[in-house]
Amino acid sequence: MKPLRPGSMRPIDFTSGRVDLTHGSGGRSMAQLIEELFIANFDNEYLRQQNDQAVFEVPKGRLVMATDAHVVSPLFFPGGDIGCLSVHGTINDVATAGARPLYLAASFVLEEGFPLADLRRIVRSMAKASMEAGVPIVTGDTKVVEQGKGDGVFITTTGVGVVPEGVSPSGDRARPGDRILCSGSIGDHGVAIMAQRESLGFSTTLESDTAALHTLVERLVKVAPDVHVLRDPTRGGVAATLNEIARQSKVGMLIREAAIPVRQEVKAACEFLGLDPLNVANEGKLLVLCAPADADALLVAMKEHPLGRQAAVIGAVHEDPNCFVQMETVFGGKRIVDWLAGEQLPRIC
Amino acid sequence: MKPLRPGSMRPIDFTSGRVDLTHGSGGRSMAQLIEELFIANFDNEYLRQQNDQAVFEVPKGRLVMATDAHVVSPLFFPGGDIGCLSVHGTINDVATAGARPLYLAASFVLEEGFPLADLRRIVRSMAKASMEAGVPIVTGDTKVVEQGKGDGVFITTTGVGVVPEGVSPSGDRARPGDRILCSGSIGDHGVAIMAQRESLGFSTTLESDTAALHTLVERLVKVAPDVHVLRDPTRGGVAATLNEIARQSKVGMLIREAAIPVRQEVKAACEFLGLDPLNVANEGKLLVLCAPADADALLVAMKEHPLGRQAAVIGAVHEDPNCFVQMETVFGGKRIVDWLAGEQLPRIC
């Protein structure tokens, strides 16, 4: 490719420059941003081709596709930022089909005036997350909207992956008797964001759990290819996710409060903020529903993985035409785990 | 699946209701919006599964992936709206790899307070475009941002498709001697949007050319599998697209002004607005670069297709270390077809 900058164009000022409308206009400024920011950091042969799409070989079989818009506020938070979150979130949505994520696409809606230094920090975080996960960002798009018509940066990531033969977890495959496993402590992401937003003091000790779950999933589907359901409890938390699965599979569930891993800081923050950890978002946790015969092996496999050290069996599935999710509380009673109409925490991811 | 609404929840009010933050919260309101709006209109087995991803079979071979954010303003314009545009735009980015588009993903960033009636109109337009094209929307995501932090609705669509054996058009494959073909009149989309935005009188006669080009591409790659470059001249128009290709392939180009199809209304509007039709966006036009031996057959094939009736050979490629795109004007002179730094028309797509 012929170099874009023939002497007359200056390099982009990533120290004090700001996004302007020309960066999304299809002209030379946009091409320069793509080269000096996106291609420079994401760095792969697909992007360097600079076509409007990426072409790659796939094996015959079942492909999975997932997309997620990310509008988290604030953009930077303890333990992460919108950049790594947008990579992890979509990798996880691909992985929870039991799939091996292959490639990502990223589209940006930037607000005019957004500091280019912040944008570069976000892009570098995406690049790091993508490289650590081994899932390259192979194509993308950038649009710019006028100041006051966006909010810094929104990122939509889309991922594709391949599902191994014989593996087909799905929200409608929970069966009475199934065990419910959770890979670790819940509520970390939502509380970390909320603490940052409300300038609460515990923000220093608590971090988002944002992480890519695909290597954990890969291990689990090897141990138990027939695993029934895999899902990451993001927006709406464990409560919404279990209610969704109960509705999809037309079953009831009973979980035990004492078995659910929750950090002390999360408990304290939730009490202070009037939240239930079950309703709070996670970005690096996995819920697994499986036949009882598979539960022990899966639990062991989870605990052996860095992202599953605190894994626990938190409950079981039973017949229930009402599809209620219930919880045995630490006080010995039972209560319905409600699926809220909304959520207390907008723009959590 | 168990019905979501057990009597207590009312159907969504698509007449006078508005988007609120609960519609993006991961709770029951979001599930209701997904069921009553997206699944009801996009209507396919993949979405009905209500998992966080879609799983489908693909043949072995080369897959293509493209993503596009759509932030067009206004949302509704003569000849289309952000809904059908977001379907056509991504289908075209997949198709210009020479591929057959298979599936789409759609992610929405909605602004709190946006009328649900407008959202339904947009979603119906997407559904119509997707069904007419035969490319289903199989997975998606919805986020809501506070009033004043977005602008009605932004839509990112991502597409995957399969590239036939032996076909590999790419922006770096233009060669000296290649012919440059254009599928029809240029500048229609940009001028239609601009007319709407500026309330110019000619908006009644001129419509956006937004259209899905994949059936045209399918025909062309059958006629000439070795076609060198396919690209849709969207943002930045024909001028930016040819300059990009010239830079990617390290060649020069000469186009003839007299050969380029431009509607009389577009010419008039461009004169009035101080624009050059070459810089104005198109959303249903195709540029084709091919070996001279393929040019006649491709031109005939284009003219036989409804979207290529006005197709013309508009120029040729030659050696040029400077990678200049030049135009022989109707007055007989020659001028450089510049690649603007920005564009006169922000948020055109």
XYZ file of C-alpha atoms in Angstrom:
698
model
C 0.000 0.000 0.000
C 1.158 3.500 -0.766
C 1.747 5.511 2.426
C -1.140 7.795 3.284
C 0.906 10.696 4.545
C 3.005 12.283 1.817
C 4.766 14.840 4.018
C 1.944 17.328 4.007
C -0.200 15.428 6.531
C 0.937 15.432 10.141
C 0.673 12.388 12.377
C -2.452 12.320 14.542
C -1.972 14.097 17.865
C -2.859 11.417 20.387
C -1.770 13.617 23.289
C -4.060 16.610 23.077
C -6.101 16.006 19.893
C -9.815 15.355 19.813
C -12.198 13.383 17.635
C -13.776 15.546 14.953
C -16.417 14.857 12.320
C -13.841 14.260 9.587
C -12.690 11.128 11.449
C -15.918 9.445 10.392
C -16.326 10.931 6.957
C -14.813 8.341 4.642
C -12.034 10.738 3.699
C -8.307 10.910 4.314
C -8.691 11.804 8.005
C -10.655 8.634 8.599
C -8.124 6.555 6.685
C -5.384 8.105 8.809
C -7.214 7.282 12.059
C -7.726 3.709 10.866
C -4.042 3.321 10.025
C -2.441 5.114 12.952
C -4.848 3.916 15.628
C -6.762 0.772 14.716
C -4.399 -1.063 12.367
C -1.362 -0.009 14.405
C -2.822 -1.491 17.585
C -4.984 -4.404 16.443
C -2.185 -5.370 14.057
C -3.257 -8.296 11.886
C -3.136 -9.247 8.219
C -6.924 -8.953 7.767
C -7.109 -5.323 8.858
C -3.978 -4.417 6.935
C -5.739 -5.410 3.698
C -7.995 -2.380 4.269
C -11.005 -3.826 2.539
C -14.550 -3.234 3.800
C -14.648 -6.792 5.150
C -12.414 -9.648 6.288
C -12.155 -13.004 4.522
C -10.926 -16.122 6.331
C -11.103 -19.910 6.097
C -13.485 -21.798 8.366
C -13.815 -25.533 8.889
C -17.105 -27.132 7.836
C -19.539 -27.302 10.697
C -21.616 -25.183 12.991
C -20.719 -21.541 13.253
C -21.860 -19.236 16.029
C -22.362 -15.480 15.786
C -22.982 -13.034 18.636
C -23.139 -9.249 18.815
C -23.100 -6.814 21.727
C -23.332 -3.049 21.964
C -21.290 -1.558 24.803
C -22.345 1.745 26.344
C -20.866 1.365 29.828
C -20.522 4.519 31.893
C -17.973 5.501 33.096
C -15.713 4.367 30.245
C -12.875 3.544 32.650
C -13.540 1.661 35.870
C -11.611 -0.407 38.437
C -10.462 -3.584 36.731
C -11.157 -2.533 33.170
C -12.682 -0.182 30.629
C -15.120 -0.233 27.728
C -12.330 -1.552 25.492
C -11.497 -4.853 27.183
C -15.140 -5.223 28.244
C -16.285 -5.077 24.608
C -13.820 -7.827 23.684
C -14.612 -10.049 26.676
C -18.386 -9.568 26.412
C -18.623 -10.830 22.860
C -16.058 -13.588 23.266
C -18.202 -14.807 26.165
C -21.417 -14.710 24.142
C -19.723 -16.810 21.462
C -18.141 -19.161 24.010
C -21.378 -19.852 25.873
C -22.611 -21.683 22.777
C -19.812 -24.107 23.617
C -17.829 -22.590 20.758
C -14.239 -21.643 20.138
C -14.243 -17.909 19.236
C -12.309 -17.214 16.014
C -12.680 -13.575 14.966
C -14.120 -10.274 16.115
C -15.505 -7.239 14.306
C -15.644 -3.853 16.065
C -17.731 -0.790 15.238
C -17.264 2.554 16.967
C -19.677 5.450 17.374
C -17.512 8.345 18.563
C -18.675 11.683 19.888
C -17.086 14.767 18.369
C -14.666 16.300 20.879
C -13.771 13.014 22.586
C -10.083 13.082 23.588
C -7.960 11.000 21.208
C -5.747 10.053 24.168
C -8.744 8.322 25.794
C -9.678 6.680 22.507
C -6.155 5.323 22.125
C -6.207 4.029 25.688
C -9.476 2.195 24.935
C -8.190 0.795 21.638
C -4.993 -0.428 23.311
C -7.078 -2.127 25.969
C -9.133 -3.848 23.237
C -5.946 -4.892 21.473
C -4.489 -6.341 24.671
C -7.686 -8.233 25.503
C -7.959 -9.539 21.950
C -4.336 -10.701 21.839
C -4.478 -12.320 25.261
C -7.597 -14.177 24.180
C -6.113 -15.122 20.806
C -9.162 -13.729 18.990
C -8.149 -11.019 16.503
C -10.262 -7.995 15.545
C -10.316 -8.443 11.784
C -12.718 -5.781 10.511
C -14.374 -2.649 11.787
C -16.134 0.628 11.207
C -15.973 4.129 12.664
C -18.687 6.762 12.739
C -18.607 10.182 14.412
C -21.654 12.053 15.736
C -21.864 15.689 16.780
C -21.069 16.743 20.333
C -24.120 16.081 22.520
C -25.456 13.332 20.219
C -23.418 10.512 21.751
C -21.467 9.914 24.944
C -17.761 9.578 24.287
C -17.654 6.187 22.648
C -20.019 3.286 22.048
C -18.507 0.027 20.787
C -20.361 -2.831 19.148
C -18.352 -6.025 18.874
C -19.483 -9.061 16.931
C -17.830 -12.436 17.125
C -17.858 -15.681 15.198
C -16.695 -19.068 16.384
C -16.989 -22.773 15.714
C -18.908 -25.259 17.821
C -17.273 -28.676 18.302
C -19.158 -31.728 17.085
C -21.547 -33.101 19.709
C -21.656 -29.921 21.792
C -24.896 -27.912 21.888
C -25.643 -26.077 25.112
C -28.787 -23.958 24.885
C -31.072 -22.101 27.280
C -33.919 -24.534 26.540
C -31.994 -27.671 27.577
C -32.302 -27.448 31.376
C -33.992 -30.596 32.730
C -35.402 -31.523 36.150
C -32.554 -32.913 38.223
C -29.893 -30.778 36.520
C -27.307 -29.199 38.775
C -26.611 -25.454 38.636
C -22.949 -24.431 38.928
C -21.530 -20.930 39.240
C -17.889 -20.263 38.369
C -17.164 -17.707 41.097
C -18.185 -14.723 43.186
C -21.114 -12.707 41.852
C -21.830 -8.991 41.545
C -18.227 -7.769 41.241
C -18.642 -5.956 37.921
C -21.863 -4.127 38.748
C -20.670 -3.021 42.162
C -17.285 -1.870 40.834
C -19.055 0.320 38.248
C -21.582 1.602 40.739
C -18.860 2.433 43.261
C -16.983 4.387 40.620
C -20.132 6.190 39.527
C -21.182 7.125 43.031
C -17.603 7.796 44.221
C -17.981 5.324 47.044
C -14.892 4.595 49.106
C -14.698 0.846 48.462
C -13.885 1.428 44.810
C -10.220 0.953 45.676
C -10.618 -2.625 46.856
C -13.200 -3.962 44.412
C -12.590 -4.551 40.723
C -14.744 -5.614 37.799
C -14.431 -9.314 37.030
C -14.305 -8.639 33.263
C -12.608 -11.628 31.631
C -12.772 -13.880 28.589
C -14.374 -17.202 29.485
C -13.599 -19.167 26.331
C -10.672 -21.192 27.676
C -12.785 -22.180 30.682
C -15.637 -23.187 28.367
C -13.241 -25.128 26.145
C -12.149 -27.152 29.168
C -15.730 -27.775 30.305
C -17.064 -29.018 26.975
C -14.140 -31.435 26.796
C -14.997 -32.811 30.218
C -18.747 -32.928 29.549
C -19.685 -32.412 25.882
C -23.356 -32.851 26.767
C -23.389 -29.882 29.177
C -26.954 -28.555 28.946
C -26.692 -24.785 29.427
C -23.808 -22.306 29.561
C -24.568 -18.654 30.143
C -22.760 -15.616 31.496
C -24.949 -13.701 33.959
C -24.352 -10.133 32.709
C -27.103 -7.470 32.745
C -29.769 -8.433 35.250
C -27.320 -10.700 37.067
C -27.763 -14.319 38.122
C -31.450 -13.692 38.883
C -32.356 -12.595 35.351
C -30.222 -15.284 33.730
C -31.716 -18.139 35.752
C -35.233 -16.814 35.169
C -34.580 -16.645 31.420
C -33.313 -20.227 31.376
C -36.252 -21.409 33.531
C -38.658 -19.815 31.060
C -36.839 -21.173 27.995
C -36.701 -24.704 29.421
C -40.103 -24.571 31.215
C -38.633 -25.715 34.532
C -38.289 -24.442 38.091
C -35.058 -23.944 40.019
C -34.002 -23.869 43.631
C -30.720 -22.259 44.590
C -29.107 -22.094 48.021
C -28.021 -18.659 49.207
C -25.297 -20.151 51.424
C -23.689 -21.819 48.401
C -23.446 -18.704 46.225
C -20.009 -17.090 46.352
C -20.291 -13.348 47.138
C -17.362 -11.190 48.242
C -17.662 -9.416 51.555
C -17.149 -6.024 49.851
C -19.951 -6.776 47.392
C -22.284 -7.778 50.200
C -21.492 -4.582 52.078
C -21.867 -2.376 49.006
C -25.148 -4.008 48.031
C -26.522 -3.449 51.516
C -25.436 0.173 51.383
C -26.889 0.721 47.895
C -30.046 -1.292 48.469
C -29.162 -3.884 45.835
C -29.411 -7.660 45.746
C -26.164 -9.275 44.482
C -28.329 -11.686 42.491
C -29.502 -8.758 40.337
C -26.050 -7.271 39.801
C -24.119 -7.735 36.541
C -21.063 -9.951 36.109
C -18.643 -9.882 33.171
C -16.408 -12.854 33.864
C -18.655 -15.457 35.463
C -20.301 -18.525 34.048
C -23.463 -20.389 34.995
C -23.472 -24.050 34.013
C -26.463 -26.407 34.041
C -25.719 -30.092 33.571
C -26.966 -33.610 34.244
C -26.222 -34.699 37.822
C -23.727 -37.288 36.537
C -21.598 -34.528 34.982
C -21.660 -32.138 37.940
C -18.661 -33.397 39.879
C -16.349 -33.557 36.893
C -17.391 -30.089 35.767
C -16.889 -28.645 39.234
C -13.384 -30.090 39.404
C -12.576 -28.775 35.917
C -13.853 -25.325 36.851
C -11.823 -25.201 40.045
C -8.673 -26.108 38.116
C -9.096 -23.080 35.849
C -7.927 -19.644 37.064
C -11.391 -18.198 36.371
C -13.201 -20.952 38.272
C -11.273 -21.337 41.535
C -14.308 -20.386 43.617
C -16.770 -22.446 41.596
C -19.663 -24.007 43.453
C -22.808 -26.037 42.908
C -25.429 -23.463 43.843
C -28.675 -25.321 43.191
C -30.741 -27.684 41.091
C -33.560 -27.788 38.551
C -36.992 -29.279 39.195
C -40.370 -29.528 37.511
C -42.489 -26.408 37.880
C -45.179 -25.274 35.435
C -44.797 -21.764 36.899
C -41.079 -21.679 36.064
C -40.250 -20.094 39.392
C -36.666 -19.583 40.487
C -36.556 -19.903 44.271
C -33.849 -19.511 46.854
C -33.348 -21.212 50.198
C -32.076 -18.306 52.280
C -29.354 -18.468 54.892
C -32.113 -18.157 57.486
C -33.699 -21.392 56.261
C -36.728 -19.829 54.521
C -37.559 -19.863 50.822
C -38.165 -16.879 48.584
C -38.871 -16.238 44.934
C -35.831 -14.903 43.040
C -37.579 -12.266 41.064
C -36.765 -11.219 37.558
C -36.951 -7.446 37.792
C -38.826 -5.464 35.178
C -35.867 -3.135 34.828
C -32.596 -3.012 36.650
C -31.184 -0.687 39.217
C -28.065 -0.076 37.192
C -28.396 1.343 33.699
C -25.387 1.325 31.339
C -23.535 -1.323 33.270
C -22.049 -2.804 30.097
C -41.023 -21.178 25.863
C -43.286 -20.048 28.654
C -45.140 -16.836 27.731
C -43.531 -13.747 29.198
C -46.711 -11.905 30.048
C -48.769 -13.685 32.713
C -51.722 -11.269 32.688
C -50.086 -8.680 34.880
C -47.862 -7.220 32.137
C -49.525 -5.141 29.449
C -48.509 -5.314 25.802
C -46.014 -2.640 24.774
C -47.690 0.580 23.622
C -46.287 1.049 20.139
C -48.599 3.995 19.468
C -47.645 6.530 22.090
C -45.031 4.748 24.228
C -41.388 5.720 24.464
C -38.102 3.933 25.002
C -37.051 3.973 28.642
C -33.951 2.748 30.447
C -35.609 -0.528 31.493
C -35.743 -1.559 27.816
C -31.984 -2.059 27.923
C -31.620 -3.403 31.423
C -31.606 -7.164 30.975
C -34.902 -7.470 32.831
C -38.442 -8.374 31.885
C -39.055 -5.098 30.017
C -36.150 -5.846 27.718
C -37.317 -9.411 27.174
C -40.754 -8.045 26.310
C -39.314 -5.573 23.793
C -37.268 -8.360 22.220
C -40.314 -10.610 21.912
C -42.958 -8.116 20.840
C -40.755 -6.043 18.548
C -37.649 -7.827 17.321
C -38.692 -11.490 17.285
C -42.198 -10.607 16.090
C -40.844 -8.720 13.086
C -37.555 -10.431 12.218
C -39.325 -13.778 12.720
C -36.871 -16.645 12.389
C -35.983 -19.807 14.274
C -32.591 -18.481 15.403
C -33.999 -15.460 17.220
C -36.866 -17.471 18.672
C -34.334 -19.628 20.526
C -33.545 -16.541 22.623
C -29.971 -17.457 23.328
C -27.212 -14.843 23.462
C -25.958 -15.998 20.054
C -27.075 -17.799 16.895
C -25.735 -21.168 15.749
C -25.946 -22.255 12.106
C -24.297 -24.640 9.661
C -21.800 -23.273 7.155
C -20.138 -25.028 4.247
C -16.369 -25.443 4.405
C -14.553 -22.621 2.699
C -13.871 -18.941 2.925
C -16.138 -16.918 5.142
C -16.454 -13.148 5.012
C -17.408 -10.856 7.885
C -18.274 -7.145 7.708
C -19.621 -4.669 10.235
C -21.092 -1.193 9.899
C -22.387 1.345 12.401
C -25.295 3.427 11.119
C -25.863 6.898 12.530
C -27.656 8.538 9.580
C -29.525 11.758 10.307
C -32.428 12.189 9.711
C -33.549 8.654 10.532
C -36.212 8.732 7.813
C -35.408 10.101 4.357
C -36.797 9.896 0.823
C -36.343 6.346 -0.411
C -35.517 4.757 2.925
C -34.593 5.003 6.574
C -31.867 3.877 8.972
C -33.544 0.462 9.143
C -33.291 -0.683 5.534
C -30.016 1.246 5.148
C -28.436 -0.758 7.975
C -29.448 -4.011 6.280
C -28.365 -2.963 2.779
C -25.094 -1.408 3.939
C -23.780 -4.547 5.574
C -25.113 -6.926 2.932
C -23.177 -4.812 0.430
C -19.962 -4.910 2.449
C -20.242 -8.706 2.556
C -21.199 -8.965 -1.118
C -18.299 -6.823 -2.352
C -15.956 -9.619 -1.247
C -17.702 -11.566 -4.021
C -19.610 -13.413 -1.298
C -23.131 -14.668 -0.800
C -24.401 -13.057 2.426
C -25.890 -15.627 4.825
C -26.783 -14.037 8.141
C -26.949 -10.668 9.890
C -26.562 -9.555 13.500
C -28.043 -6.238 14.650
C -27.204 -4.155 17.707
C -29.212 -1.119 18.759
C -28.217 1.855 20.898
C -31.500 3.586 21.732
C -31.954 6.983 23.345
C -34.324 7.159 26.288
C -37.537 8.908 25.201
C -37.360 7.766 21.565
C -40.902 7.068 20.290
C -41.619 3.333 20.134
C -43.746 3.980 17.040
C -40.651 5.223 15.206
C -38.615 2.310 16.495
C -41.225 -0.138 15.230
C -41.255 1.586 11.850
C -37.459 1.220 11.661
C -37.537 -2.411 12.762
C -40.239 -3.224 10.208
C -38.139 -1.599 7.518
C -35.162 -3.744 8.561
C -37.358 -6.843 8.532
C -38.642 -6.043 5.035
C -35.146 -5.373 3.685
C -33.809 -8.532 5.300
C -36.623 -10.712 3.952
C -36.435 -9.249 0.464
C -32.707 -9.918 0.451
C -33.119 -13.408 1.882
C -30.601 -12.662 4.636
C -32.140 -13.168 8.097
C -31.231 -11.187 11.226
C -30.370 -14.065 13.547
C -29.020 -12.415 16.677
C -28.927 -8.982 18.251
C -28.519 -6.729 21.233
C -30.260 -3.663 22.653
C -28.841 -0.972 24.903
C -30.512 2.220 26.085
C -28.689 5.451 26.987
C -30.085 8.453 28.830
C -31.809 11.267 26.953
C -29.163 13.567 25.497
C -26.495 10.830 25.409
C -27.519 9.413 22.048
C -29.587 10.515 19.049
C -32.713 8.428 18.651
C -31.217 5.210 17.400
C -27.839 3.943 16.197
C -27.737 0.515 14.555
C -24.680 -1.642 14.015
C -25.215 -4.531 11.645
C -22.682 -7.293 11.077
C -22.912 -9.833 8.295
C -21.305 -13.121 7.404
C -21.264 -14.785 4.009
C -19.452 -17.383 1.946
C -17.104 -16.653 -0.924
C -17.352 -18.998 -3.926
C -14.260 -20.973 -4.900
C -11.997 -19.050 -7.274
C -13.469 -15.623 -6.485
C -11.312 -13.104 -4.599
C -11.910 -9.465 -5.448
C -9.838 -7.117 -3.282
C -8.893 -3.445 -3.286
C -5.253 -4.318 -3.969
C -5.952 -6.214 -7.181
C -6.402 -3.317 -9.645
C -3.869 -3.615 -12.508
C -2.790 -1.247 -15.279
C -5.179 -1.751 -18.181
C -8.157 -2.672 -15.961
C -11.486 -1.144 -16.861
C -13.542 0.746 -14.267
C -17.309 0.152 -14.383
C -19.998 1.923 -12.390
C -23.414 0.299 -11.922
C -25.533 3.451 -12.163
C -26.117 7.109 -11.375
C -24.007 8.517 -8.558
C -24.746 10.833 -5.620
C -28.430 9.956 -5.150
C -28.198 8.896 -1.502
C -26.130 11.816 -0.270
C -28.207 14.410 -2.080
C -31.497 12.858 -0.914
C -30.304 13.062 2.707
C -28.928 16.562 2.273
C -32.130 17.758 0.652
C -34.142 16.377 3.549
C -31.788 17.913 6.090
C -31.772 21.345 4.480
C -35.477 21.195 3.549
C -34.656 21.807 -0.097
C -37.554 21.605 -2.536
C -36.172 18.849 -4.759
C -36.473 16.294 -1.986
C -39.785 15.206 -3.501
C -38.250 14.013 -6.743
C -34.989 12.520 -5.551
C -34.698 9.356 -3.514
C -31.849 7.515 -1.856
C -30.567 4.610 -3.955
C -30.296 2.359 -0.871
C -30.403 -1.242 -2.112
C -28.868 -4.663 -1.527
C -26.292 -5.410 -4.210
C -25.698 -9.100 -3.502
C -27.788 -10.508 -6.354
C -25.988 -8.198 -8.770
C -22.626 -9.315 -7.381
C -23.675 -12.975 -7.580
C -24.392 -12.504 -11.275
C -21.100 -10.704 -11.907
C -18.847 -13.252 -10.228
C -20.544 -15.968 -12.287
C -19.807 -14.075 -15.491
C -16.252 -13.156 -14.475
C -14.971 -15.031 -11.395
C -11.637 -13.256 -11.737
C -13.151 -9.772 -11.320
C -10.394 -7.745 -9.634
C -12.168 -5.243 -7.387
C -15.775 -4.784 -6.224
C -16.591 -1.883 -3.944
C -19.651 0.194 -3.085
C -18.827 3.913 -3.091
C -20.525 4.961 0.158
C -19.055 7.653 2.459
C -16.688 9.852 0.488
C -18.353 8.803 -2.767
C -16.727 7.541 -5.958
C -13.762 9.878 -5.435
C -12.761 8.436 -2.051
C -13.383 4.852 -3.155
C -11.257 5.113 -6.306
C -8.488 6.877 -4.375
C -8.516 4.110 -1.759
C -8.258 1.433 -4.436
C -5.511 3.359 -6.266
C -3.538 3.526 -3.021
C -4.136 -0.133 -2.138
C -3.128 -1.326 -5.635
C -0.421 1.312 -6.218
C -1.855 2.381 -9.582
C -3.253 5.495 -11.232
C -6.704 5.889 -12.763
C -8.294 8.039 -15.414
C -12.058 8.398 -15.497
C -14.157 10.276 -18.053
C -16.679 12.753 -16.673
C -18.942 12.327 -19.717
C -19.257 8.599 -19.040
C -20.306 8.867 -15.381
C -24.073 8.594 -14.921
C -25.405 11.512 -12.821
C -29.075 12.438 -12.551
C -30.063 15.937 -13.581
C -31.533 16.596 -10.106
C -28.289 15.520 -8.456
C -26.265 17.768 -10.738
C -28.548 20.695 -9.945
C -28.541 20.035 -6.207
C -24.764 19.646 -6.127
C -24.311 22.932 -7.938
C -26.690 24.604 -5.490
C -24.984 23.080 -2.434
C -21.445 23.485 -3.712
C -20.801 19.747 -3.828
C -19.104 17.500 -6.369
C -21.209 14.394 -7.151
C -17.972 12.384 -7.071
C -17.675 13.094 -3.327
C -21.289 12.289 -2.503
C -22.308 8.989 -0.873
C -24.146 6.167 -2.621
C -25.871 3.225 -0.941
C -26.860 1.040 -3.873
C -24.084 1.464 -6.408
C -21.165 -0.726 -7.293
C -17.739 0.028 -8.722
C -16.147 -2.855 -10.601
C -12.534 -3.100 -11.762
C -11.701 -5.935 -14.136
C -9.322 -7.102 -16.834
C -10.171 -5.555 -20.237
C -11.214 -8.987 -21.554
C -13.961 -9.230 -18.907
C -15.328 -5.705 -19.276
C -17.889 -6.281 -22.032
C -19.427 -9.364 -20.436
C -19.620 -7.639 -17.048
C -21.219 -4.550 -18.556
C -23.876 -6.671 -20.265
C -24.531 -8.620 -17.055
C -24.851 -5.395 -15.092
C -27.295 -3.883 -17.561
C -29.471 -6.991 -17.393
C -29.862 -6.571 -13.615
C -32.466 -4.116 -12.259
C -29.773 -2.357 -10.200
C -27.384 -1.998 -13.130
C -29.520 -0.707 -15.990
C -27.500 2.499 -16.278
C -24.138 0.796 -15.886
C -21.225 2.273 -17.804
C -17.505 1.902 -18.305
C -16.266 5.108 -16.711
C -12.503 4.794 -16.994
C -9.358 2.704 -16.832
C -6.344 1.966 -14.666
C -2.747 2.838 -15.603
C 0.682 2.813 -14.017
C 1.348 5.781 -11.773
C 3.745 5.800 -8.813
C 1.806 8.796 -7.451
C -1.461 6.824 -7.418
C -3.376 9.788 -8.782
C -7.010 9.460 -9.793
C -7.608 11.867 -12.664
C -10.673 12.852 -14.643
C -11.025 13.957 -18.237
C -13.644 16.670 -17.896
C -16.520 17.314 -20.294
C -14.572 20.379 -21.443
C -11.676 18.197 -22.540
C -9.234 19.094 -19.748
C -7.851 16.841 -17.048
C -8.088 17.325 -13.300
C -7.089 15.438 -10.175
C -10.038 13.741 -8.456
C -9.119 14.626 -4.932
C -9.669 12.515 -1.887
C -10.989 15.027 0.595
C -9.619 15.112 4.132
C -13.145 15.110 5.475
C -16.472 15.228 3.732
C -19.085 17.876 3.334
C -21.799 15.597 4.659
C -21.454 14.147 8.151
C -23.776 11.313 9.289
C -24.774 10.332 5.777
C -25.016 6.639 6.689
